[in-house]
């Protein structure tokens, strides 16, 4: 209790405002007291002098031999009197100062201390609030209420801003995905021409068969079947594009590592065919058992980006092969997408994950692919790194936490 | 004596269509699913009178295949390219190899047949 009291006092003395106030008041107090003291001493001296003269004259008139009162004795008494008075005044001053400190602390100091404390926390980056029962019913309380309402508004503003940021980020991811669909569309269009050729070839043939003198029904049926299969293939090709672009809702759930990879490969099949690129997925069986907690649509976008980039890097390569492999490390899966293509120049490697950065020709790349890959992986508490050598190849390594 | 045509395409349906129709048109047909496979077929020494090849195939593309065949002068037969690839650079590169035709997919079989008959008149 007394320790707490001392703490309260030291707290009061820590306040610059209080120190100045107390010092000024104390100086003023002492000055006034001294004036009063000097005045009272002078009055006493005059009174004493008068009494002395009176006594002396009375003694003389009574005819007694006068022995003069000792001056020094009087001086000594006066000194004792002054000392006692000064001591008393000092005690009074100390009492007043202590009283002031206590009342300052209980009325103002502790609330200001609280304000300073929470504000320090807030400046350090945490939103520190003052609870309802800590707010006093006075002017400082008003300041506190004002602070709390500003803080509340600020928080709401921040939450809104974060929401907007998230939604524009999601929008960007969606647009980039659509962009990929557009890019792959030309390869799909290329692929569609095979089944179209088949449809056209068998339709011509069908006409010939029907026009024959003795139509061969088995052959006719076979022709029709082939046309049907070709149209199914057209449908499948279109569906893959739709499937990839379709927003499956941003829901995270447990999925196997193989699922997004195989979806990306299906989506990119036409492009990979067009570029004559082979993709080798090593140890597919274990990938099917490796679980991650993820948004499937987004993770397949990550793989589609990396595989598509690797295919682009293989344009001029002799070994048109992409290898995908996984390993485990400290509660994470490491997935590598490896190509033996043109590689990335040293001076470009630091910028490849930056938005708007691209070394592709106008119309070939948006400069968003890898920055979006990075954003998506960060959303999944994962990350990505790259290792590349010009004309040797590039390896992107993704880390994703295990379930 | 029937003439032999080698059909190289990674698309099974296209291969089957060409095989069925060419055989109906009195040609012998050999098939290969990609460039490397075609090299093997040619390597067996089979007599080939004409080759129809796709361009975009895994492993070895049609253009790489023709470049290889012509540079090694292993084959004298005419080559017809059959591709959906409209990429200017690819078409020019294919033309430079010495192929006789570049037919775009989707194709009409009759169109191919006409070209074939130009180079391989039926006896």
Short mmCIF file of C-alpha atoms in Angstrom, two decimals:
data_model
loop_
_atom_site.label_atom_id
_atom_site.label_comp_id
_atom_site.label_asym_id
_atom_site.label_seq_id
_atom_site.Cartn_x
_atom_site.Cartn_y
_atom_site.Cartn_z
CA UNK A 1 0.00 0.00 0.00
CA UNK A 2 2.70 2.48 1.04
CA UNK A 3 4.81 1.31 -1.88
CA UNK A 4 1.91 2.02 -4.19
CA UNK A 5 1.55 5.44 -2.59
CA UNK A 6 5.24 6.16 -3.20
CA UNK A 7 4.74 4.98 -6.77
CA UNK A 8 1.82 7.38 -7.13
CA UNK A 9 3.97 10.22 -5.84
CA UNK A 10 6.91 9.40 -8.07
CA UNK A 11 4.48 9.13 -10.96
CA UNK A 12 3.22 12.63 -10.11
CA UNK A 13 6.75 13.94 -9.98
CA UNK A 14 7.48 12.36 -13.36
CA UNK A 15 4.91 14.66 -14.91
CA UNK A 16 6.64 17.66 -16.37
CA UNK A 17 3.46 19.69 -16.06
CA UNK A 18 3.16 18.91 -12.37
CA UNK A 19 6.85 19.55 -11.66
CA UNK A 20 6.68 22.98 -13.21
CA UNK A 21 3.49 23.79 -11.41
CA UNK A 22 4.75 22.57 -8.04
CA UNK A 23 8.09 24.32 -8.38
CA UNK A 24 6.49 27.64 -9.29
CA UNK A 25 4.03 27.34 -6.45
CA UNK A 26 6.68 26.32 -3.94
CA UNK A 27 8.97 29.22 -4.88
CA UNK A 28 6.07 31.61 -4.66
CA UNK A 29 4.97 30.13 -1.33
CA UNK A 30 8.45 30.37 0.16
CA UNK A 31 8.83 33.93 -1.06
CA UNK A 32 5.53 34.97 0.50
CA UNK A 33 6.32 33.13 3.74
CA UNK A 34 9.74 34.77 3.96
CA UNK A 35 8.15 38.18 3.47
CA UNK A 36 5.65 37.40 6.22
CA UNK A 37 8.45 36.13 8.43
CA UNK A 38 10.64 39.18 7.95
CA UNK A 39 7.66 41.44 8.59
CA UNK A 40 6.67 39.54 11.72
CA UNK A 41 10.26 39.53 13.06
CA UNK A 42 10.51 43.25 12.51
CA UNK A 43 7.19 43.77 14.28
CA UNK A 44 8.31 41.55 17.16
CA UNK A 45 11.62 43.43 17.38
CA UNK A 46 9.86 46.77 17.54
CA UNK A 47 7.48 45.40 20.17
CA UNK A 48 10.36 44.00 22.20
CA UNK A 49 12.23 47.29 21.95
CA UNK A 50 9.16 49.12 23.25
CA UNK A 51 8.66 46.64 26.12
CA UNK A 52 12.34 46.93 27.00
CA UNK A 53 12.27 50.74 27.06
CA UNK A 54 9.13 50.61 29.16
CA UNK A 55 10.58 48.15 31.67
CA UNK A 56 13.82 50.11 31.84
CA UNK A 57 12.04 53.37 32.60
CA UNK A 58 9.87 51.68 35.19
CA UNK A 59 12.88 50.16 36.89
CA UNK A 60 14.69 53.51 36.84
CA UNK A 61 11.72 55.31 38.37
CA UNK A 62 11.63 52.75 41.17
CA UNK A 63 15.27 53.58 41.97
CA UNK A 64 16.68 50.14 41.46
CA UNK A 65 20.16 49.83 40.00
CA UNK A 66 19.67 48.70 36.50
CA UNK A 67 21.59 45.86 35.07
CA UNK A 68 21.10 46.03 31.28
CA UNK A 69 19.46 43.01 29.75
CA UNK A 70 21.81 40.82 27.82
CA UNK A 71 21.53 41.73 24.12
CA UNK A 72 22.97 38.37 23.12
CA UNK A 73 20.34 36.48 25.06
CA UNK A 74 17.62 38.34 23.23
CA UNK A 75 19.30 37.65 19.86
CA UNK A 76 19.50 33.93 20.70
CA UNK A 77 15.83 33.77 21.58
CA UNK A 78 14.95 35.49 18.37
CA UNK A 79 17.09 32.95 16.43
CA UNK A 80 15.33 30.03 18.07
CA UNK A 81 12.02 31.62 17.29
CA UNK A 82 12.98 32.16 13.61
CA UNK A 83 14.25 28.61 13.29
CA UNK A 84 11.07 27.18 14.73
CA UNK A 85 8.95 29.30 12.44
CA UNK A 86 11.07 28.33 9.35
CA UNK A 87 10.81 24.64 10.27
CA UNK A 88 7.07 24.95 10.62
CA UNK A 89 6.83 26.72 7.28
CA UNK A 90 8.92 23.99 5.62
CA UNK A 91 6.63 21.31 7.03
CA UNK A 92 3.64 23.25 5.78
CA UNK A 93 5.22 23.59 2.30
CA UNK A 94 6.05 19.86 2.18
CA UNK A 95 2.51 19.02 3.26
CA UNK A 96 1.05 21.29 0.62
CA UNK A 97 3.31 19.84 -2.10
CA UNK A 98 2.52 16.26 -1.06
CA UNK A 99 -1.17 17.06 -0.99
CA UNK A 100 -0.93 18.64 -4.39
CA UNK A 101 0.96 15.63 -5.76
CA UNK A 102 -1.64 13.23 -4.41
CA UNK A 103 -4.58 15.20 -5.69
CA UNK A 104 -2.84 15.77 -9.02
CA UNK A 105 -2.28 12.06 -9.36
CA UNK A 106 -5.80 11.01 -8.46
CA UNK A 107 -7.51 13.75 -10.42
CA UNK A 108 -5.31 14.09 -13.51
CA UNK A 109 -2.05 12.15 -13.45
CA UNK A 110 -3.23 8.54 -13.58
CA UNK A 111 -5.57 9.26 -16.48
CA UNK A 112 -2.89 11.11 -18.42
CA UNK A 113 -0.45 8.27 -17.67
CA UNK A 114 -3.00 5.81 -19.07
CA UNK A 115 -3.47 7.94 -22.17
CA UNK A 116 0.29 8.19 -22.71
CA UNK A 117 0.67 4.45 -22.21
CA UNK A 118 -2.05 3.41 -24.70
CA UNK A 119 -0.87 6.00 -27.21
CA UNK A 120 2.66 4.62 -27.02
CA UNK A 121 1.26 1.15 -27.76
CA UNK A 122 -0.78 2.55 -30.66
CA UNK A 123 2.22 4.34 -32.14
CA UNK A 124 4.17 1.09 -31.89
CA UNK A 125 1.63 -0.42 -34.28
CA UNK A 126 -0.94 -2.07 -31.99
CA UNK A 127 -4.42 -0.70 -31.62
CA UNK A 128 -4.57 -0.30 -27.82
CA UNK A 129 -8.02 0.57 -26.49
CA UNK A 130 -9.13 2.21 -23.24
CA UNK A 131 -11.91 0.20 -21.62
CA UNK A 132 -15.19 1.87 -20.70
CA UNK A 133 -14.58 1.70 -16.90
CA UNK A 134 -11.17 3.34 -17.23
CA UNK A 135 -12.66 6.51 -18.71
CA UNK A 136 -13.12 9.22 -16.02
CA UNK A 137 -16.08 11.58 -16.00
CA UNK A 138 -14.13 14.76 -16.71
CA UNK A 139 -12.33 16.62 -19.52
CA UNK A 140 -9.67 13.92 -19.83
CA UNK A 141 -12.50 11.42 -20.17
CA UNK A 142 -13.80 13.46 -23.08
CA UNK A 143 -10.36 13.35 -24.71
CA UNK A 144 -10.27 9.59 -24.17
CA UNK A 145 -13.73 9.14 -25.69
CA UNK A 146 -12.65 11.24 -28.66
CA UNK A 147 -9.56 9.12 -29.06
CA UNK A 148 -11.57 5.90 -28.91
CA UNK A 149 -14.05 7.08 -31.53
CA UNK A 150 -11.25 8.20 -33.87
CA UNK A 151 -9.54 4.86 -33.32
CA UNK A 152 -12.79 3.04 -34.06
CA UNK A 153 -13.28 4.97 -37.28
CA UNK A 154 -9.68 4.33 -38.22
CA UNK A 155 -10.16 0.63 -37.62
CA UNK A 156 -13.29 0.56 -39.76
CA UNK A 157 -11.43 2.47 -42.46
CA UNK A 158 -8.57 0.02 -42.30
CA UNK A 159 -10.91 -2.98 -42.44
CA UNK A 160 -12.68 -1.49 -45.45
CA UNK A 161 -9.38 -0.77 -47.13
CA UNK A 162 -8.19 -4.30 -46.51
CA UNK A 163 -11.45 -5.68 -47.91
CA UNK A 164 -11.11 -3.52 -51.01
CA UNK A 165 -7.48 -4.52 -51.42
CA UNK A 166 -8.38 -8.19 -51.10
CA UNK A 167 -11.21 -7.87 -53.60
CA UNK A 168 -9.04 -6.03 -56.14
CA UNK A 169 -6.34 -8.63 -55.60
CA UNK A 170 -8.90 -11.38 -56.22
CA UNK A 171 -10.12 -9.47 -59.26
CA UNK A 172 -6.56 -9.26 -60.56
CA UNK A 173 -6.06 -12.99 -60.02
CA UNK A 174 -9.29 -13.69 -61.90
CA UNK A 175 -8.32 -11.39 -64.76
CA UNK A 176 -4.92 -13.00 -64.99
CA UNK A 177 -6.60 -16.38 -65.16
CA UNK A 178 -8.87 -15.17 -67.92
CA UNK A 179 -5.78 -13.79 -69.64
CA UNK A 180 -4.22 -17.24 -69.52
CA UNK A 181 -7.40 -18.73 -70.97
CA UNK A 182 -7.13 -16.22 -73.81
CA UNK A 183 -3.52 -17.13 -74.40
CA UNK A 184 -4.22 -20.84 -74.36
CA UNK A 185 -7.31 -20.32 -76.55
CA UNK A 186 -5.13 -19.98 -79.64
CA UNK A 187 -3.59 -23.37 -78.89
CA UNK A 188 -7.02 -24.85 -78.29
CA UNK A 189 -8.20 -23.37 -81.58
CA UNK A 190 -5.24 -25.14 -83.13
CA UNK A 191 -6.24 -28.39 -81.46
CA UNK A 192 -9.87 -28.02 -82.52
CA UNK A 193 -8.83 -28.22 -86.15
CA UNK A 194 -7.95 -31.90 -85.79
CA UNK A 195 -11.43 -33.07 -84.78
CA UNK A 196 -12.90 -30.61 -87.27
CA UNK A 197 -10.81 -32.23 -90.01
CA UNK A 198 -12.05 -35.59 -88.83
CA UNK A 199 -15.70 -34.46 -88.91
CA UNK A 200 -15.30 -32.96 -92.36
CA UNK A 201 -13.36 -36.00 -93.68
CA UNK A 202 -15.88 -38.54 -92.47
CA UNK A 203 -18.88 -36.48 -93.61
CA UNK A 204 -17.51 -36.43 -97.15
CA UNK A 205 -16.86 -40.13 -96.89
CA UNK A 206 -20.34 -40.69 -95.50
CA UNK A 207 -21.85 -39.08 -98.58
CA UNK A 208 -19.82 -41.34 -100.83
CA UNK A 209 -20.83 -44.40 -98.82
CA UNK A 210 -24.51 -43.52 -98.93
CA UNK A 211 -24.40 -42.84 -102.64
CA UNK A 212 -22.88 -46.25 -103.39
CA UNK A 213 -25.00 -48.75 -105.24
CA UNK A 214 -25.02 -51.09 -102.29
CA UNK A 215 -24.40 -48.94 -99.20
CA UNK A 216 -22.25 -50.69 -96.58
CA UNK A 217 -24.24 -50.12 -93.42
CA UNK A 218 -21.43 -51.16 -91.08
CA UNK A 219 -19.05 -48.65 -92.63
CA UNK A 220 -21.71 -45.97 -92.53
CA UNK A 221 -22.33 -46.63 -88.87
CA UNK A 222 -18.57 -46.58 -88.21
CA UNK A 223 -18.30 -43.21 -89.97
CA UNK A 224 -21.09 -41.73 -87.91
CA UNK A 225 -19.46 -43.06 -84.74
CA UNK A 226 -16.16 -41.38 -85.69
CA UNK A 227 -17.95 -38.08 -86.28
CA UNK A 228 -19.63 -38.41 -82.91
CA UNK A 229 -16.31 -39.07 -81.18
CA UNK A 230 -14.73 -36.07 -82.89
CA UNK A 231 -17.52 -33.77 -81.72
CA UNK A 232 -17.14 -35.15 -78.19
CA UNK A 233 -13.51 -34.20 -78.37
CA UNK A 234 -14.40 -30.66 -79.42
CA UNK A 235 -16.69 -30.50 -76.42
CA UNK A 236 -13.98 -31.80 -74.11
CA UNK A 237 -11.48 -29.22 -75.35
CA UNK A 238 -13.94 -26.39 -74.79
CA UNK A 239 -14.91 -27.74 -71.37
CA UNK A 240 -11.32 -27.78 -70.20
CA UNK A 241 -11.07 -24.08 -70.90
CA UNK A 242 -14.34 -23.40 -69.14
CA UNK A 243 -13.43 -25.62 -66.24
CA UNK A 244 -10.17 -23.80 -65.72
CA UNK A 245 -11.73 -20.37 -65.89
CA UNK A 246 -14.75 -21.30 -63.83
CA UNK A 247 -14.52 -19.78 -60.37
CA UNK A 248 -14.94 -22.67 -58.03
CA UNK A 249 -15.51 -20.21 -55.19
CA UNK A 250 -12.55 -19.14 -53.11
CA UNK A 251 -12.81 -21.97 -50.64
CA UNK A 252 -9.85 -23.60 -49.07
CA UNK A 253 -10.08 -27.32 -48.40
CA UNK A 254 -7.84 -30.34 -48.22
CA UNK A 255 -6.70 -31.28 -51.72
CA UNK A 256 -3.96 -33.53 -53.03
CA UNK A 257 -0.95 -31.93 -54.67
CA UNK A 258 -1.67 -33.87 -57.83
CA UNK A 259 -5.13 -32.38 -58.36
CA UNK A 260 -4.10 -28.81 -59.27
CA UNK A 261 -1.14 -30.09 -61.28
CA UNK A 262 -3.26 -32.46 -63.37
CA UNK A 263 -5.93 -29.76 -63.88
CA UNK A 264 -3.27 -27.35 -65.09
CA UNK A 265 -1.85 -29.99 -67.41
CA UNK A 266 -5.28 -30.74 -68.89
CA UNK A 267 -5.88 -27.05 -69.46
CA UNK A 268 -2.48 -26.59 -71.07
CA UNK A 269 -2.58 -29.78 -73.13
CA UNK A 270 -3.18 -27.94 -76.39
CA UNK A 271 -0.39 -25.46 -75.78
CA UNK A 272 2.02 -28.21 -74.75
CA UNK A 273 1.09 -30.17 -77.89
CA UNK A 274 1.54 -27.13 -80.05
CA UNK A 275 4.96 -26.48 -78.55
CA UNK A 276 5.80 -30.22 -78.73
CA UNK A 277 6.60 -30.13 -75.01
CA UNK A 278 6.49 -33.24 -72.83
CA UNK A 279 5.71 -32.99 -69.13
CA UNK A 280 6.99 -35.64 -66.79
CA UNK A 281 5.31 -35.80 -63.39
CA UNK A 282 7.62 -37.80 -61.14
CA UNK A 283 6.13 -40.00 -58.46
CA UNK A 284 2.51 -39.22 -59.20
CA UNK A 285 1.35 -41.81 -56.64
CA UNK A 286 2.92 -39.99 -53.70
CA UNK A 287 1.67 -36.63 -55.00
CA UNK A 288 -1.85 -38.03 -54.84
CA UNK A 289 -1.35 -38.66 -51.12
CA UNK A 290 0.32 -35.36 -50.28
CA UNK A 291 -2.39 -33.10 -48.87
CA UNK A 292 -2.43 -29.32 -48.76
CA UNK A 293 -5.10 -26.98 -47.41
CA UNK A 294 -5.71 -24.79 -50.42
CA UNK A 295 -7.97 -23.02 -52.87
CA UNK A 296 -7.87 -25.44 -55.82
CA UNK A 297 -8.67 -22.82 -58.47
CA UNK A 298 -5.81 -20.62 -57.31
CA UNK A 299 -3.20 -23.35 -56.91
CA UNK A 300 -3.95 -24.76 -60.37
CA UNK A 301 -3.44 -21.22 -61.65
CA UNK A 302 0.00 -21.25 -60.00
CA UNK A 303 0.96 -24.47 -61.76
CA UNK A 304 -0.59 -23.41 -65.08
CA UNK A 305 1.52 -20.24 -64.97
CA UNK A 306 4.75 -22.05 -64.17
CA UNK A 307 4.20 -24.84 -66.71
CA UNK A 308 3.13 -22.38 -69.40
CA UNK A 309 6.23 -20.23 -68.75
CA UNK A 310 8.41 -23.33 -68.89
CA UNK A 311 6.84 -24.28 -72.25
CA UNK A 312 7.61 -20.76 -73.55
CA UNK A 313 11.22 -21.15 -72.42
CA UNK A 314 11.47 -24.40 -74.38
CA UNK A 315 10.56 -22.88 -77.77
CA UNK A 316 14.09 -23.13 -79.14
CA UNK A 317 15.29 -25.97 -76.93
CA UNK A 318 16.28 -29.37 -78.22
CA UNK A 319 15.14 -31.23 -75.11
CA UNK A 320 11.53 -30.04 -74.87
CA UNK A 321 10.81 -31.52 -71.48
CA UNK A 322 9.35 -30.21 -68.22
CA UNK A 323 9.85 -32.21 -65.03
CA UNK A 324 7.64 -31.82 -61.97
CA UNK A 325 8.77 -33.40 -58.71
CA UNK A 326 8.04 -33.08 -55.02
CA UNK A 327 9.87 -33.60 -51.78
CA UNK A 328 9.12 -32.99 -48.10
CA UNK A 329 10.93 -30.60 -45.77
CA UNK A 330 10.01 -29.40 -42.28
CA UNK A 331 6.22 -29.81 -42.46
CA UNK A 332 6.17 -28.44 -46.00
CA UNK A 333 6.04 -29.83 -49.52
CA UNK A 334 8.61 -28.58 -51.97
CA UNK A 335 7.37 -28.79 -55.55
CA UNK A 336 9.82 -28.19 -58.35
CA UNK A 337 8.92 -27.26 -61.90
CA UNK A 338 12.01 -27.79 -63.98
CA UNK A 339 12.71 -26.99 -67.61
CA UNK A 340 15.82 -27.27 -69.77
CA UNK A 341 15.11 -24.16 -71.78
CA UNK A 342 16.52 -20.71 -72.41
CA UNK A 343 16.91 -19.77 -68.73
CA UNK A 344 16.63 -16.33 -67.13
CA UNK A 345 19.39 -13.73 -67.37
CA UNK A 346 21.06 -12.83 -64.04
CA UNK A 347 20.09 -9.16 -64.34
CA UNK A 348 16.41 -10.10 -64.76
CA UNK A 349 16.10 -12.71 -62.06
CA UNK A 350 15.45 -10.28 -59.20
CA UNK A 351 12.55 -8.63 -61.01
CA UNK A 352 10.65 -11.65 -62.28
CA UNK A 353 8.21 -11.65 -59.35
CA UNK A 354 7.46 -7.93 -59.73
CA UNK A 355 4.13 -6.90 -61.23
CA UNK A 356 4.35 -5.40 -64.74
CA UNK A 357 7.76 -6.95 -65.29
CA UNK A 358 8.05 -9.00 -68.45
CA UNK A 359 10.69 -9.87 -70.99
CA UNK A 360 8.09 -11.25 -73.39
CA UNK A 361 6.99 -9.43 -76.51
CA UNK A 362 3.99 -7.11 -76.40
CA UNK A 363 0.86 -9.29 -76.51
CA UNK A 364 2.68 -12.39 -75.29
CA UNK A 365 2.82 -11.64 -71.58
CA UNK A 366 1.15 -9.27 -69.16
CA UNK A 367 3.94 -9.16 -66.61
CA UNK A 368 1.49 -10.31 -63.98
CA UNK A 369 1.91 -14.09 -64.06
CA UNK A 370 4.68 -14.60 -61.52
CA UNK A 371 3.63 -11.72 -59.28
CA UNK A 372 0.21 -13.36 -59.02
CA UNK A 373 1.81 -16.73 -58.40
CA UNK A 374 3.69 -15.15 -55.50
CA UNK A 375 0.56 -13.46 -54.13
CA UNK A 376 -1.41 -16.72 -54.26
CA UNK A 377 1.35 -18.65 -52.53
CA UNK A 378 1.64 -16.03 -49.80
CA UNK A 379 -2.11 -16.37 -49.27
CA UNK A 380 -1.41 -20.05 -48.61
CA UNK A 381 1.53 -19.42 -46.23
CA UNK A 382 3.85 -20.71 -48.91
CA UNK A 383 6.54 -19.16 -51.07
CA UNK A 384 8.46 -19.54 -54.30
CA UNK A 385 12.09 -19.35 -55.30
CA UNK A 386 13.92 -19.65 -58.58
CA UNK A 387 17.19 -21.06 -59.78
CA UNK A 388 18.18 -20.46 -63.37
CA UNK A 389 21.07 -20.50 -65.77
CA UNK A 390 20.96 -19.14 -69.30
CA UNK A 391 20.71 -21.92 -71.90
CA UNK A 392 20.78 -24.59 -69.18
CA UNK A 393 17.32 -24.23 -67.72
CA UNK A 394 15.17 -22.95 -64.90
CA UNK A 395 13.81 -24.53 -61.74
CA UNK A 396 11.00 -22.90 -59.78
CA UNK A 397 10.58 -24.29 -56.28
CA UNK A 398 7.27 -23.86 -54.51
CA UNK A 399 6.88 -24.43 -50.80
CA UNK A 400 3.42 -25.21 -49.43
CA UNK A 401 2.63 -26.22 -45.86
CA UNK A 402 1.43 -29.77 -45.25
CA UNK A 403 -2.02 -30.34 -43.80
CA UNK B 1 1.50 -51.69 -108.22
CA UNK B 2 0.03 -49.67 -105.37
CA UNK B 3 1.90 -46.59 -104.16
CA UNK B 4 2.77 -46.30 -100.47
CA UNK B 5 2.04 -43.25 -98.39
CA UNK B 6 3.48 -42.64 -94.90
CA UNK B 7 1.05 -40.74 -92.66
CA UNK B 8 2.65 -39.04 -89.65
CA UNK B 9 0.29 -37.46 -87.12
CA UNK B 10 0.05 -37.60 -83.34
CA UNK B 11 -3.75 -37.38 -83.55
CA UNK B 12 -5.12 -40.89 -83.77
CA UNK B 13 -8.48 -39.85 -85.27
CA UNK B 14 -6.77 -37.92 -88.07
CA UNK B 15 -4.42 -40.84 -88.71
CA UNK B 16 -7.34 -43.26 -88.87
CA UNK B 17 -9.32 -41.01 -91.20
CA UNK B 18 -6.42 -40.62 -93.62
CA UNK B 19 -5.62 -44.32 -93.48
CA UNK B 20 -9.24 -45.37 -94.16
CA UNK B 21 -9.75 -42.97 -97.00
CA UNK B 22 -6.35 -43.38 -98.63
CA UNK B 23 -6.73 -47.14 -98.60
CA UNK B 24 -10.17 -46.71 -100.19
CA UNK B 25 -8.41 -44.62 -102.81
CA UNK B 26 -6.07 -47.54 -103.57
CA UNK B 27 -2.96 -46.52 -101.69
CA UNK B 28 -0.89 -48.51 -99.26
CA UNK B 29 -0.71 -46.67 -95.96
CA UNK B 30 1.99 -46.76 -93.29
CA UNK B 31 1.41 -44.77 -90.14
CA UNK B 32 3.60 -43.12 -87.49
CA UNK B 33 2.47 -41.26 -84.37
CA UNK B 34 5.34 -38.77 -84.24
CA UNK B 35 8.61 -37.70 -85.86
CA UNK B 36 10.79 -40.25 -84.11
CA UNK B 37 8.39 -43.03 -84.95
CA UNK B 38 8.46 -41.92 -88.61
CA UNK B 39 12.27 -42.06 -88.66
CA UNK B 40 12.04 -45.64 -87.40
CA UNK B 41 9.49 -46.60 -90.08
CA UNK B 42 11.62 -45.07 -92.83
CA UNK B 43 14.69 -46.72 -91.28
CA UNK B 44 13.17 -50.18 -91.89
CA UNK B 45 13.78 -49.56 -95.59
CA UNK B 46 10.11 -49.76 -96.54
CA UNK B 47 9.41 -48.31 -99.95
CA UNK B 48 7.67 -44.97 -99.48
CA UNK B 49 6.35 -42.86 -102.35
CA UNK B 50 4.97 -39.90 -100.45
CA UNK B 51 4.75 -38.66 -96.88
CA UNK B 52 1.98 -36.66 -95.24
CA UNK B 53 3.15 -35.13 -91.99
CA UNK B 54 1.66 -33.06 -89.22
CA UNK B 55 3.82 -30.24 -87.83
CA UNK B 56 3.18 -30.06 -84.09
CA UNK B 57 4.00 -33.37 -82.53
CA UNK B 58 5.67 -34.26 -79.23
CA UNK B 59 9.31 -35.22 -79.31
CA UNK B 60 10.16 -34.34 -82.89
CA UNK B 61 8.07 -31.91 -84.91
CA UNK B 62 7.14 -32.46 -88.57
CA UNK B 63 9.50 -29.69 -89.63
CA UNK B 64 12.38 -31.20 -87.63
CA UNK B 65 11.56 -34.58 -89.17
CA UNK B 66 11.68 -33.28 -92.74
CA UNK B 67 14.85 -31.26 -92.06
CA UNK B 68 16.48 -34.41 -90.74
CA UNK B 69 15.31 -36.62 -93.64
CA UNK B 70 16.30 -34.15 -96.36
CA UNK B 71 19.64 -33.23 -94.81
CA UNK B 72 20.58 -36.90 -94.60
CA UNK B 73 19.17 -37.29 -98.13
CA UNK B 74 17.66 -40.58 -97.02
CA UNK B 75 14.47 -39.90 -98.85
CA UNK B 76 13.55 -38.67 -102.28
CA UNK B 77 9.78 -38.80 -101.82
CA UNK B 78 7.58 -35.69 -101.88
CA UNK B 79 6.27 -34.45 -98.54
CA UNK B 80 2.92 -32.84 -97.89
CA UNK B 81 2.64 -30.93 -94.61
CA UNK B 82 -0.73 -31.05 -92.96
CA UNK B 83 -1.13 -28.71 -90.01
CA UNK B 84 -3.35 -26.39 -88.09
CA UNK B 85 -0.30 -24.27 -87.39
CA UNK B 86 -0.69 -20.92 -89.13
CA UNK B 87 2.41 -19.42 -87.51
CA UNK B 88 4.18 -17.53 -90.33
CA UNK B 89 7.66 -18.50 -89.11
CA UNK B 90 6.73 -22.18 -88.99
CA UNK B 91 5.15 -22.14 -92.48
CA UNK B 92 8.21 -20.39 -93.94
CA UNK B 93 10.58 -22.77 -92.17
CA UNK B 94 8.57 -25.72 -93.48
CA UNK B 95 8.55 -24.30 -97.01
CA UNK B 96 12.34 -23.91 -96.91
CA UNK B 97 12.84 -27.63 -96.22
CA UNK B 98 11.60 -28.46 -99.69
CA UNK B 99 8.15 -29.82 -99.01
CA UNK B 100 5.73 -29.78 -101.92
CA UNK B 101 2.53 -28.67 -100.16
CA UNK B 102 1.41 -27.13 -96.87
CA UNK B 103 -2.25 -27.92 -96.26
CA UNK B 104 -4.08 -26.29 -93.40
CA UNK B 105 -6.32 -28.14 -90.98
CA UNK B 106 -9.29 -28.44 -90.95
CA UNK B 107 -8.85 -29.98 -94.37
CA UNK B 108 -11.14 -31.59 -96.88
CA UNK B 109 -9.95 -35.07 -97.83
CA UNK B 110 -10.69 -34.44 -101.49
CA UNK B 111 -8.22 -31.57 -101.42
CA UNK B 112 -5.49 -33.84 -100.09
CA UNK B 113 -6.34 -36.51 -102.58
CA UNK B 114 -6.00 -34.06 -105.46
CA UNK B 115 -2.54 -33.00 -104.25
CA UNK B 116 -1.48 -36.62 -103.81
CA UNK B 117 -2.65 -37.53 -107.29
CA UNK B 118 -0.63 -34.64 -108.65
CA UNK B 119 2.54 -36.27 -107.33
CA UNK B 120 1.47 -39.88 -107.45
CA UNK B 121 -0.65 -40.43 -110.52
CA UNK B 122 -2.58 -43.68 -110.23
CA UNK B 123 -1.49 -46.31 -112.74
#
